[in-house]
XYZ file of C-alpha atoms in Angstrom:
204
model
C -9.812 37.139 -5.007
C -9.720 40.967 -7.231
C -12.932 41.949 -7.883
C -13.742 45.174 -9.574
C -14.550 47.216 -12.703
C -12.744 48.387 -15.542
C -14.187 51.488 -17.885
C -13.256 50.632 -21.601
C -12.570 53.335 -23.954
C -11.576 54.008 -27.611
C -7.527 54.773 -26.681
C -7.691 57.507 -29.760
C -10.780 59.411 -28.646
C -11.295 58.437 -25.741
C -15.498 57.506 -26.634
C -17.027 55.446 -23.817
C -16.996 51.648 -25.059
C -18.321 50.087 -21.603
C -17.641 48.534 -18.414
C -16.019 44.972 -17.436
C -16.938 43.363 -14.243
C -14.487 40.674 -13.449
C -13.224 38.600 -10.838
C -9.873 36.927 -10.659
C -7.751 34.523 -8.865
C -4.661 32.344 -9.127
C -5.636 28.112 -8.514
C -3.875 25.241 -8.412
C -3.040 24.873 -12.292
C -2.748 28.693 -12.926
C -4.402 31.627 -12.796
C -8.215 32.450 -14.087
C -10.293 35.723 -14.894
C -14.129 35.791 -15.410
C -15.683 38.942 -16.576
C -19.115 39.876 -17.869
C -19.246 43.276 -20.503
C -21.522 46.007 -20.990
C -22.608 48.867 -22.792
C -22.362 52.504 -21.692
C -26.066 52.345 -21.177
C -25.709 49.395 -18.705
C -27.179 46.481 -21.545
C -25.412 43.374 -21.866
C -22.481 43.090 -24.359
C -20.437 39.981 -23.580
C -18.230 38.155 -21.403
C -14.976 36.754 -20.879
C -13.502 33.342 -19.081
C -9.852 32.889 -19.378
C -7.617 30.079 -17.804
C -4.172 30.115 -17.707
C -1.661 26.968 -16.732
C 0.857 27.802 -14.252
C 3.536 28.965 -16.965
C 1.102 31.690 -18.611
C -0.385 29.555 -21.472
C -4.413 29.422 -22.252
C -6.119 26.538 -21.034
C -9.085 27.644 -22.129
C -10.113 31.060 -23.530
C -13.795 31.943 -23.926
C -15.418 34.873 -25.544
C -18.889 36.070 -26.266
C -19.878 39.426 -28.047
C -21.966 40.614 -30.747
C -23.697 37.147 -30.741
C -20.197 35.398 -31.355
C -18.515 33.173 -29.620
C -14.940 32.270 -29.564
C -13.219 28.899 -27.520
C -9.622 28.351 -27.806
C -6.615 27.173 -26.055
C -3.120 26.878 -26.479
C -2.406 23.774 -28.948
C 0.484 23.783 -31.679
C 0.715 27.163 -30.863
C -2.803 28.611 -30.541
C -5.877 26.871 -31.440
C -9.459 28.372 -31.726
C -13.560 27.898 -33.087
C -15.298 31.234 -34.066
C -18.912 30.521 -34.039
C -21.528 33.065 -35.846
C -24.812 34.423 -34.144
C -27.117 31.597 -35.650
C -24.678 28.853 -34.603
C -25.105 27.205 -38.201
C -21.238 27.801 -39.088
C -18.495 27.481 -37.129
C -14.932 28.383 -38.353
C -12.130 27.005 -36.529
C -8.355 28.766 -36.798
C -4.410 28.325 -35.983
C -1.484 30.111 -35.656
C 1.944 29.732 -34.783
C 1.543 32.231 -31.708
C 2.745 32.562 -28.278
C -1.114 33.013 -26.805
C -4.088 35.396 -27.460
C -5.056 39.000 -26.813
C -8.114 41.428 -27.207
C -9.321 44.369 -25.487
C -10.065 43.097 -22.318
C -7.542 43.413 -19.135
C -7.377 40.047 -18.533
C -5.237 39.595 -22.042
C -2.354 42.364 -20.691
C -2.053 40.288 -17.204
C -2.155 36.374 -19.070
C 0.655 37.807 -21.173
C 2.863 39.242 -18.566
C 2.512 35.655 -16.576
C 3.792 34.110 -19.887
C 6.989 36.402 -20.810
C 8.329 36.671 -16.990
C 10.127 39.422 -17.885
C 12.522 41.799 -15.282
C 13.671 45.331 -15.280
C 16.515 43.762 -16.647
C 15.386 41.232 -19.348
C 16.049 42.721 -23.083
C 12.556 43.616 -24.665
C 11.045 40.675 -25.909
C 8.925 39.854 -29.370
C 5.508 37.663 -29.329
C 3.204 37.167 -31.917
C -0.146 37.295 -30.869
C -3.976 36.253 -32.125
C -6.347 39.269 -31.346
C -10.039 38.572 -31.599
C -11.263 42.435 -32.263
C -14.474 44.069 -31.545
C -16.920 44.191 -31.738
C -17.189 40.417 -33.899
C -14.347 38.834 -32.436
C -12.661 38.703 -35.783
C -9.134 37.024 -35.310
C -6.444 39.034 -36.069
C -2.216 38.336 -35.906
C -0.473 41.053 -34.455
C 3.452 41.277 -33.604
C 4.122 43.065 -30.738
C 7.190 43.791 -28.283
C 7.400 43.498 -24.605
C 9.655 45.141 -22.279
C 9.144 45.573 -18.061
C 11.272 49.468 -17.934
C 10.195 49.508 -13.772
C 9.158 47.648 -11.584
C 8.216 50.101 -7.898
C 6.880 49.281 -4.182
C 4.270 51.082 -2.913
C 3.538 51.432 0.875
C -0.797 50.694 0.858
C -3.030 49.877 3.816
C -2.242 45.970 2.955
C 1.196 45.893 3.026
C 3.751 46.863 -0.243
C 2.331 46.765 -3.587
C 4.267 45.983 -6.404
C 3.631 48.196 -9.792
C 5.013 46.956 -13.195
C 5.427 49.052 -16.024
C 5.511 47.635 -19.267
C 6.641 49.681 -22.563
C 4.612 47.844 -25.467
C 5.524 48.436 -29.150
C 3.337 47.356 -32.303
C 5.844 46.052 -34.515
C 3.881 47.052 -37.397
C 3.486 50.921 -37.110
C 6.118 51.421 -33.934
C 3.425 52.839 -32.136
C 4.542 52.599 -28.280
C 2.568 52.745 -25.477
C 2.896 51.806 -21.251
C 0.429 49.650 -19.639
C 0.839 49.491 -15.420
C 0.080 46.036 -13.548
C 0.149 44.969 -9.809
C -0.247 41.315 -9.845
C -2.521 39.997 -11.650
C -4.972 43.664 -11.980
C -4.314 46.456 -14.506
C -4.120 49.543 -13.277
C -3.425 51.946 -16.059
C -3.791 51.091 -20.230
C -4.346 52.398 -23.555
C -8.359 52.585 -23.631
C -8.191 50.559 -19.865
C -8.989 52.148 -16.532
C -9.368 50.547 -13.321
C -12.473 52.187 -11.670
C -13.223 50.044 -8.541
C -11.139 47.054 -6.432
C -12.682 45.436 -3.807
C -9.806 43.318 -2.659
C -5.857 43.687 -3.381
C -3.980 42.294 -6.236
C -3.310 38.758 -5.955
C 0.722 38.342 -5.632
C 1.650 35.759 -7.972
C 4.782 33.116 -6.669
């Protein structure tokens, strides 16, 4: 079971955003990542529970930051409630989308589970729900995948496999490479893997 810390980041100017202290692990039905999210002065700024089936698809997302609170799951494409601070209103949402994403990690590895992709596979387009910070607004984004190399690398545990994705936003053609081993992030826009205490898992 991964457990470590990511730093968070603005990706343009690089200002400190936080930390994320997650744990992750495939299961039976899939794969799930639980994270909790701070400031840069160490206070409390959210978590994160994700649950994935065993093709890639949310089972259950959960988000909390800023006061809100998000809960969806993958249901005529993707389902969710966004609930304020006061927990008076609660606004629910649907798209016709292939799954979520946000600025956590765990969004860039759930996605990667769904496509499947190879060094080999043409680049592929998703549309995607993005709950931004720091209110969790929802927000559709188009995006395309493509896996450009896919290495071994000799570590103390045995070969590692590193994936590197190119990722383009549709809507400006801004590119950029994120780099995954399993089900961790190593290397992303705004993401950087500061501490592992136990390898990658090696999904089958």
């Amino acid at each position: 079971m991964p457990r470590g810390r990511y730093s968070l980041h603005d990706p343009h100017d690089h200002t400190p955003l936080g930390e994320e202290h997650f744990h992750c692990a495939p299961g039976p039905s899939g794969w799930r990542y639980v994270a909790q999210r701070t400031t840069p002065s160490g206070d409390h700024a959210g978590s994160v529970d994700l649950a994935l089936d065993d093709l890639g698809r949310p089972l259950r997302l959960e988000l909390h930051a800023g006061g809100w609170q998000v809960r969806g799951a993958a249901l005529d494409g993707v389902t969710w409630v966004r609930t304020d601070p006061t927990g008076s209103h609660a606004a629910e949402g649907n798209v016709r989308a292939h799954t979520f994403t946000g600025s956590s990690p765990a969004f860039l590895v759930a996605l990667t589970r769904l496509l499947r992709l190879t060094p080999r596979s043409d680049a592929t387009r998703v549309r995607l729900v993005a709950f931004t910070d720091p209110v969790l607004a929802p927000l559709t984004v188009d995006q395309s995948w493509a896996l450009v190399n896919s290495e071994a690398h000799a570590t103390d545990n045995g070969p590692l496999t590193v994936d590197e994705y190119q990722v383009s936003a549709l809507d400006t053609g801004e590119r950029h490479t994120v780099h995954i081993a399993g089900d961790v992030v190593l290397a992303a826009p705004g993401i950087e893997l500061e501490d592992l205490q136990d390898p990658p898992s090696a999904f089958t």
